[in-house]
XYZ file of C-alpha atoms in Angstrom:
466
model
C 22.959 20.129 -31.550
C 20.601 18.558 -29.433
C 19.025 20.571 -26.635
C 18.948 19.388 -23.632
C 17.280 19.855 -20.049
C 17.266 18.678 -16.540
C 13.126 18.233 -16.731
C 11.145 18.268 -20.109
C 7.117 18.508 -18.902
C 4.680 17.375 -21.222
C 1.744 19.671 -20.637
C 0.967 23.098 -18.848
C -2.106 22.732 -17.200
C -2.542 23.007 -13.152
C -0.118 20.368 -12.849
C 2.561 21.099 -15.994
C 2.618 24.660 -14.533
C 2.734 23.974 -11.043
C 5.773 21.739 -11.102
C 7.810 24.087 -13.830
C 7.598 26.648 -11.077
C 8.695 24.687 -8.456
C 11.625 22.867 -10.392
C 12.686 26.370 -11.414
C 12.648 27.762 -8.174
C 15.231 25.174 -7.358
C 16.959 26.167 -10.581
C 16.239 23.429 -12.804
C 16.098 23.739 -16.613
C 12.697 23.383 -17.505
C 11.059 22.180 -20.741
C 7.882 22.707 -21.058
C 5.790 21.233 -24.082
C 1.632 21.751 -24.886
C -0.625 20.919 -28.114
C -2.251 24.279 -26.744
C -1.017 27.645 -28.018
C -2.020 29.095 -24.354
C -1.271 28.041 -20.471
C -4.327 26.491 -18.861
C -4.911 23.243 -20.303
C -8.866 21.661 -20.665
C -10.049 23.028 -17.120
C -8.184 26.811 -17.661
C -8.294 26.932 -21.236
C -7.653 30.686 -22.620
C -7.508 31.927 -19.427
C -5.271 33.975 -19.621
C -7.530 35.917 -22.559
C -10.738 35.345 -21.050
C -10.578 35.506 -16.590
C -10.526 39.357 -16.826
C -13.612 39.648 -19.531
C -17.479 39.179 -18.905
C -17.151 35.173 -20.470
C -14.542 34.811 -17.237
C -17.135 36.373 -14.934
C -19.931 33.868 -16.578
C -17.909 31.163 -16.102
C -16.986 31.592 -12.502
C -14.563 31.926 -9.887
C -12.892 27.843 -10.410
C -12.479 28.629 -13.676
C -11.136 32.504 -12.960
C -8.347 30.813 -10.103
C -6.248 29.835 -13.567
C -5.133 33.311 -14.102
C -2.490 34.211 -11.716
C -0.981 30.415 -11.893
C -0.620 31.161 -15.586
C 0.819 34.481 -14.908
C 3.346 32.707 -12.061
C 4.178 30.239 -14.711
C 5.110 32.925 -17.430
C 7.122 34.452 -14.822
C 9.237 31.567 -13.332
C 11.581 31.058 -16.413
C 10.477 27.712 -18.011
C 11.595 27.418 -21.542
C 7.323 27.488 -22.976
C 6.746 25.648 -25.841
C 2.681 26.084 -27.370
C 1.566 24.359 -30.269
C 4.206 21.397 -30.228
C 2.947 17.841 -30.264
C 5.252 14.937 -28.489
C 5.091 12.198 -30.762
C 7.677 9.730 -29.387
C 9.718 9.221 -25.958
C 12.729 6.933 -26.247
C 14.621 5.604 -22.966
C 17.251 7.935 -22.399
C 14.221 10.098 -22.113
C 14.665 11.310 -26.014
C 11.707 13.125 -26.726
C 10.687 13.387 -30.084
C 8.405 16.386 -31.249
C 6.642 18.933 -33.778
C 6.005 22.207 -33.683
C 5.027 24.427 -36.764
C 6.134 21.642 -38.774
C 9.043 21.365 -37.525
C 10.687 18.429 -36.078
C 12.545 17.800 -33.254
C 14.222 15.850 -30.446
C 15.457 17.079 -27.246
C 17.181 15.141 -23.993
C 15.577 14.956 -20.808
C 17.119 13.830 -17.664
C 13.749 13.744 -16.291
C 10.518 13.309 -17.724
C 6.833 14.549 -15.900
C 3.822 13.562 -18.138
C 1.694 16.572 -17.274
C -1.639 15.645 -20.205
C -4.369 15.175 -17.890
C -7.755 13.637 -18.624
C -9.978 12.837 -21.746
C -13.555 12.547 -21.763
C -14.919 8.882 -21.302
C -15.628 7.214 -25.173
C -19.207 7.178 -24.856
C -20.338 5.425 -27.944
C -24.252 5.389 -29.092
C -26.282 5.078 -32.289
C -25.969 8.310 -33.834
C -22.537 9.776 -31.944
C -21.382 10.382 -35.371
C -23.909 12.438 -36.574
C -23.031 16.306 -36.896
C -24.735 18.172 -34.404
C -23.331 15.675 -31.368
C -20.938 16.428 -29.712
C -19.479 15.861 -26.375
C -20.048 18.482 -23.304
C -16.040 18.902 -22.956
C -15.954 20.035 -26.630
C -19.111 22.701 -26.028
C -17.034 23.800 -23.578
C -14.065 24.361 -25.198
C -16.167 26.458 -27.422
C -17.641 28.289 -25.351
C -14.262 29.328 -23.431
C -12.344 29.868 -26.632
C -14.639 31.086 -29.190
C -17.749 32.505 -26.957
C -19.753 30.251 -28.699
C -23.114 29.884 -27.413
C -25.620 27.353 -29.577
C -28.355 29.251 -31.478
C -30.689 26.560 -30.763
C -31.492 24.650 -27.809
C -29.404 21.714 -26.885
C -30.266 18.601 -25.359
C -27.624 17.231 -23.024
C -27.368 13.453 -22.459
C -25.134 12.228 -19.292
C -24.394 13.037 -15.857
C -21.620 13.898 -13.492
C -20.347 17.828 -12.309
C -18.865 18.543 -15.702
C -22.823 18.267 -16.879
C -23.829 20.565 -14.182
C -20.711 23.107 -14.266
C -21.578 23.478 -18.605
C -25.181 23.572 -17.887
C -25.212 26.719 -16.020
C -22.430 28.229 -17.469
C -24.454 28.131 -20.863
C -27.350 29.263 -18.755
C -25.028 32.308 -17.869
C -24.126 33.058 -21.154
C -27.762 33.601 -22.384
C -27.933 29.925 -24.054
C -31.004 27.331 -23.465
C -31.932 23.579 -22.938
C -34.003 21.885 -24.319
C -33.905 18.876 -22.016
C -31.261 17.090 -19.632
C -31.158 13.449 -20.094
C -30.056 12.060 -16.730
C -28.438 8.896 -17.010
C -27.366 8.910 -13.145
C -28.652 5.666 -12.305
C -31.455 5.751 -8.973
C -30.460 5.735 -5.653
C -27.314 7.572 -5.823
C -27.903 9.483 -2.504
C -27.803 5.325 -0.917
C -24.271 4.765 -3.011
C -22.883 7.852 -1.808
C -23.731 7.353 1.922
C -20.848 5.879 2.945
C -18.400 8.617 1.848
C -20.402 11.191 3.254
C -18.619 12.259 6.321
C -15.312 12.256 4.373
C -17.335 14.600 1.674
C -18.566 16.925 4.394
C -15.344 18.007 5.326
C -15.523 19.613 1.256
C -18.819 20.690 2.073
C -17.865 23.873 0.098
C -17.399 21.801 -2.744
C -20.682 20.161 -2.400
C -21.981 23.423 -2.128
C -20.973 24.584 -5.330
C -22.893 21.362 -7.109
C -26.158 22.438 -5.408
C -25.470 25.568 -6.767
C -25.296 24.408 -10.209
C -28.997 22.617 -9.491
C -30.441 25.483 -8.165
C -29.747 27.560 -11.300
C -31.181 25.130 -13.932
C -34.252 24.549 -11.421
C -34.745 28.370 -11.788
C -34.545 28.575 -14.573
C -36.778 25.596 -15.561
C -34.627 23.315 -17.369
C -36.450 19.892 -17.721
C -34.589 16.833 -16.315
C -35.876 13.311 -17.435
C -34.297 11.022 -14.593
C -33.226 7.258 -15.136
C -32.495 7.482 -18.365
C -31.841 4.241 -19.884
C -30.656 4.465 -23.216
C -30.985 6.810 -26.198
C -29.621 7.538 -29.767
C -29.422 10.632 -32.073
C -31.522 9.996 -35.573
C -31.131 12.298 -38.637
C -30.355 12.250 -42.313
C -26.898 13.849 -42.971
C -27.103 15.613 -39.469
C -28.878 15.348 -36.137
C -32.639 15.861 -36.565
C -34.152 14.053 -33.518
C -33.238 11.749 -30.291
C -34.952 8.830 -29.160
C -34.550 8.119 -25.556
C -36.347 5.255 -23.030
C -37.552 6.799 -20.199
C -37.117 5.037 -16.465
C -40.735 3.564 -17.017
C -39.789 1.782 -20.258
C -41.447 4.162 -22.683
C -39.668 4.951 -26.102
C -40.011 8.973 -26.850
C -39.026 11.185 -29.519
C -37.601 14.451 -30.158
C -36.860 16.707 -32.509
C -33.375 18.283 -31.566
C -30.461 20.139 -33.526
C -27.925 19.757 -30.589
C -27.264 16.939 -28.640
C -24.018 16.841 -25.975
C -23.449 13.728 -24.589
C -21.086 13.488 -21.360
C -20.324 10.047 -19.161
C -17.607 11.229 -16.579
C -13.746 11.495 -17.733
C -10.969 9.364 -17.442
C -7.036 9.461 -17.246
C -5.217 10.299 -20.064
C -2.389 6.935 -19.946
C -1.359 6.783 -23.726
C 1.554 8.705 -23.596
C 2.461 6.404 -20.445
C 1.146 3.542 -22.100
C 3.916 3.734 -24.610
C 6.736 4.259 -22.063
C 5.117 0.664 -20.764
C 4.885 2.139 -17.394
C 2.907 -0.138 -14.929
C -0.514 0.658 -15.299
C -3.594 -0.867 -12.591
C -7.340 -1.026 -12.956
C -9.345 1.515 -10.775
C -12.459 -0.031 -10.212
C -13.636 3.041 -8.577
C -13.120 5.164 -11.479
C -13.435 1.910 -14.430
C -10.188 3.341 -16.083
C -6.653 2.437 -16.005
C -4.404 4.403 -14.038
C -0.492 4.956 -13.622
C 1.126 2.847 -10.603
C 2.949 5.744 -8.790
C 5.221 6.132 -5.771
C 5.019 8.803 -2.921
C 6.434 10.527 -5.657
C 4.715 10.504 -8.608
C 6.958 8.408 -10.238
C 6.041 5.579 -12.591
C 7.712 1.992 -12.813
C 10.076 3.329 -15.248
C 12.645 5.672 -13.305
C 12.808 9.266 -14.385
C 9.131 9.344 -15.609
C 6.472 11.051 -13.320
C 2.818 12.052 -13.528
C 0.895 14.387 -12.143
C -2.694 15.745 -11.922
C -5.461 14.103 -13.595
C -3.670 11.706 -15.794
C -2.723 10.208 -12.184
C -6.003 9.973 -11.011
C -9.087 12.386 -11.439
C -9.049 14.853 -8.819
C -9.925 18.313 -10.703
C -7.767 21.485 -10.828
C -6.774 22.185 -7.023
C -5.567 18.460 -6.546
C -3.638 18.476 -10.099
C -1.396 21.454 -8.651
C -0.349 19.738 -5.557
C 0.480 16.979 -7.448
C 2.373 18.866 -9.653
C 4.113 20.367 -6.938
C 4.892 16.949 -5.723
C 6.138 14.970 -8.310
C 8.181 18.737 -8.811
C 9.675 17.623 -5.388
C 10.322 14.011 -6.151
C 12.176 15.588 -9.353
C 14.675 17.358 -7.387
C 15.270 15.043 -4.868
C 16.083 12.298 -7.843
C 18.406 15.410 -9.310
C 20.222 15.352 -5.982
C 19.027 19.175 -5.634
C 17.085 18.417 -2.390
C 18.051 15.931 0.399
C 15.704 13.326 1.584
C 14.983 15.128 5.133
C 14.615 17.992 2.541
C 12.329 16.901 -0.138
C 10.292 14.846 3.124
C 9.591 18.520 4.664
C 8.541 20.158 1.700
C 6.024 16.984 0.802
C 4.082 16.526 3.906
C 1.795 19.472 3.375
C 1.063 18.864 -0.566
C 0.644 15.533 1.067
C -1.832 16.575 3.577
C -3.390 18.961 1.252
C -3.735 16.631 -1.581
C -5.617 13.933 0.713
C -8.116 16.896 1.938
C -8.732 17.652 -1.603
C -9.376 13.843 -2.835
C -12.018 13.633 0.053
C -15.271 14.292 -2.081
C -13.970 11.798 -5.076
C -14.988 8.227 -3.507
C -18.706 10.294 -3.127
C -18.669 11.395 -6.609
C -17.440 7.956 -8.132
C -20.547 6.251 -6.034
C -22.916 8.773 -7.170
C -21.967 9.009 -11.103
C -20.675 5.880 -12.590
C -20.767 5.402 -16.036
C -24.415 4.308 -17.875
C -24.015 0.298 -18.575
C -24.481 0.803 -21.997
C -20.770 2.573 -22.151
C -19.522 -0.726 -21.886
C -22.177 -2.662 -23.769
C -22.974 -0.908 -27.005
C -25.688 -2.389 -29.138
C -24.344 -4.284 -32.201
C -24.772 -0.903 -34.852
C -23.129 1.311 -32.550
C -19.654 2.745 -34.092
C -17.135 1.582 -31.718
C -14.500 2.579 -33.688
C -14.746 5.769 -35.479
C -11.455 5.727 -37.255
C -12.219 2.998 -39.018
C -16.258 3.013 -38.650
C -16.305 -0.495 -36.874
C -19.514 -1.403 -35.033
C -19.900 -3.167 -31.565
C -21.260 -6.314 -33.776
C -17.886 -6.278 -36.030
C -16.300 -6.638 -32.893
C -18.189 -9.375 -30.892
C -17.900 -11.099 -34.522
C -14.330 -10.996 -34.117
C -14.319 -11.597 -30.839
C -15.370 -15.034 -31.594
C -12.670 -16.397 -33.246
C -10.637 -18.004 -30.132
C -10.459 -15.877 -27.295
C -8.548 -12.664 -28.526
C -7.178 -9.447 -26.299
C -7.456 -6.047 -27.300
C -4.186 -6.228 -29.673
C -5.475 -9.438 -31.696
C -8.207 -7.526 -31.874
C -6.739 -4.742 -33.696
C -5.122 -6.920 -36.319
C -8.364 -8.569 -36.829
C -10.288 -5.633 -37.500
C -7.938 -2.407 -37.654
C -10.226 -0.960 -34.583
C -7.195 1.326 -32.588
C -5.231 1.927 -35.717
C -6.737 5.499 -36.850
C -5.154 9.016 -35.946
C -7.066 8.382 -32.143
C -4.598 5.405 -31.549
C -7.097 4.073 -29.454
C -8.160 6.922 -27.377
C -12.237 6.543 -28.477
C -12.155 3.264 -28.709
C -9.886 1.265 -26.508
C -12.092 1.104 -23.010
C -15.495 0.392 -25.163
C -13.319 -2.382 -27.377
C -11.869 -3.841 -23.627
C -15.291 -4.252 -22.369
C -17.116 -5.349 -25.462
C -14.401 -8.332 -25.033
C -14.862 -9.063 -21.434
C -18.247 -9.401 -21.279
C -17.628 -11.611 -24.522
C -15.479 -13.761 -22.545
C -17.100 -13.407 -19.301
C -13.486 -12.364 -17.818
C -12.762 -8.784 -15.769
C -11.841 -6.208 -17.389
C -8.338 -5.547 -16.007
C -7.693 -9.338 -17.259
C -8.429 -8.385 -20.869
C -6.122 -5.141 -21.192
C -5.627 -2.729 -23.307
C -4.243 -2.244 -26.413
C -0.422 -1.855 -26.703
C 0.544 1.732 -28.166
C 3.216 2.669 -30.656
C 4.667 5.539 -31.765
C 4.145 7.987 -33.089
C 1.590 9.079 -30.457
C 0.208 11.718 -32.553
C -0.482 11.715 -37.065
C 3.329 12.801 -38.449
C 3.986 13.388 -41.622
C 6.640 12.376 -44.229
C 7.782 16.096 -44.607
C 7.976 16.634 -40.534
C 9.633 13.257 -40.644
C 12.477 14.195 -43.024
C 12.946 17.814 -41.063
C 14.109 15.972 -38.079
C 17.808 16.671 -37.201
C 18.918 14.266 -34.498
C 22.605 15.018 -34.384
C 25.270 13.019 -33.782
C 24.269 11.787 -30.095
C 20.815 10.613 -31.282
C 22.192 8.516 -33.925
């Protein structure tokens, strides 16, 4: 038999967890699916393990607010699901899915795609190289595994993930070598006109300057203006090679490199559902077109906190909590007046929260080389493909992303696309001197995520599937 639920959620992060406690409040019957074997997602990974220890204490009171959301979401009656990977979504909201090697479908009435972001594909000469890695992934480490790099590390990027790993690392007895700024100059000019929105998160603000102070103390070099670098090394990472803002070429020897340009929506899941998807030029990303709601173009399908828009933890819970409420109003289980009331503060509070992103977007937009990789940069690391393969291709008529793919294979590994399809968009636009929105992105099949033959065949879809 096929199980089936008013709500399946497809993540339990801020906003996965948020809205399975609100939909069960109302006494929905909650599905709730995550690759992770804990509650937490990227931002609250292992929290639940780690808040209460001296790693929670080193890494500070954002990350510590996790905990008793977790603990509210193991409480509230969800049916919890770690470890499973969605794979497919079928209208009639069949969702197809592994766990343990096991396969499985299950029927939703309603689906809320809960996966949040993904760092930005920030491809260079040398990204492939072990000993690079991206700040996200050091920080996974460190959360999960306490891992704090023997050597010094060189970090390459810039934005408040950068600053938040920096002295967290710092806290947990590790060292810098060197912070490659890539923030291009007069950020405080790009950021003026948000500023008296941003004020009113001056608390916020104040935690960034925090952040500075610490790697000022403790004397952490910081080579502004950046303007491009790569990682050299036979086998492995043995040096970087960076232009400085004056236009001189230096070397370094270095055994760690994390590299970090900002991070972007995760759509691919909602990319397959072909949900109406716009360009944010603000944030150079696709992102879901929602209602009031939450809701995507295709009814029954909602998404909520960063995979809506980047807005950090504290926004992805109220819009977790609202798309929870546009849920049970499209279940009939609240009224309109109903479902109106219970939005307008999550409303409110979700606009206060959003107030410091136009600031942030001005002040750290993505290095230009992102978007214009020199021609032996690996675009594609699935199937090794350089920037020059590419713009080769690119020349044989005027192609978009999905000719693109046949031409070359780029977006056909295990990623799908994920590392490759925003650098691969913008490699062609610039080739065909058209805007990136125009060009697109490639189309995405299932299934989302590798599948094997053997959790293929263990798939029991009963008689309603079929």
């Amino acid at each position: 038999m096929i199980r089936e639920f008013d709500a399946v959620i497809v993540g339990a992060g801020p906003a996965g967890m948020s809205a399975a406690i609100r939909l069960r409040a109302h006494g929905m019957n909650v599905l709730v699916v995550d690759e992770q074997p804990a509650p937490g997602g990227q931002i609250w990974r292992a929290v639940e393990t780690v808040a209460a220890t001296p790693m929670g204490e080193l890494l500070g009171d954002e990350y510590r607010a996790g905990a008793p959301l977790a603990e509210s979401f193991r409480r509230c009656g969800a049916v919890y699901e770690p470890g499973t990977q969605v794979w497919q979504i079928e209208p009639d909201w069949h969702v197809y899915m592994t766990r343990a090697g096991q396969a499985e479908v299950v029927r939703a009435r309603q689906i809320l795609l809960a996966t949040g972001a993904q760092e930005r594909p920030n491809p260079f000469p040398g990204w492939t190289l072990p000993g690079v890695l991206t700040v996200g992934a050091a920080q996974i480490l460190l959360k999960t595994a306490r891992q704090v790099p023997a050597q010094p590390v060189w970090v390459v990027g810039s934005g408040p993930l950068v600053l938040l790993y920096m002295a967290q690392l710092l806290r947990a007895g590790g060292r810098i070598a060197g912070w490659l700024d890539t923030s291009p100059p007069d950020g405080f000019r790009r950021a003026l006109p948000y500023l008296a929105d941003a004020l009113r998160r001056a608390g916020e603000i104040g935690k960034g300057l925090r952040w500075l102070r610490e790697l000022r103390q403790a004397g952490v070099r910081r080579l502004r203006g950046v303007r491009g670098f790569r990682a050299l090394g036979d086998g492995r990472l043995q040096q970087i090679e960076y232009v400085t803002r004056h236009g001189r070429t230096v070397r370094e020897d270095a055994q760690v490199l994390l590299a970090h340009e900002g991070v972007v929506p995760s759509i691919h899941m909602a990319r397959a559902l072909e949900c109406k998807l716009a360009w944010n030029e603000q944030q150079a990303c696709l992102t879901p077109v929602l209602d009031a709601w939450g809701q995507t173009s295709r009814q029954g399908v909602y998404v909520a906190g960063d995979g809506a828009g980047i807005g950090g933890a504290t926004a992805a819970t109220a819009r977790g909590q609202l798309s929870a409420v546009g849920m049970l109003l499209g279940a009939g289980r609240l009224s309109q007046p109903e479902a109106e009331l219970a939005a307008a503060p999550l409303r409110g509070a979700l606009a206060e929260m959003l107030r410091l992103r136009p600031m942030l977007d001005a002040m750290y937009p993505p290095r230009p080389g992102v978007f214009s990789p020199s021609d032996d940069t690996i675009v594609c690391r699935c199937e090794e493909l350089t920037a020059g393969d590419i713009r080769k291709a690119a020349e044989l008529g005027q192609p978009g992303p999905n000719q693109i793919k046949s031409f070359t294979r780029a977006g056909m590994g295990p990623c799908q696309g994920r590392q490759c399809g925003y650098t691969i968009a913008h490699i062609l636009a610039e080739q065909q001197q058209r805007p990136v929105a125009e060009v697109g992105f490639y189309r995405i099949r299932p299934p989302l995520k590798p599948l094997t033959l053997g959790e293929l065949a263990s798939l029991d879809t009963g008689d309603a599937a079929k």
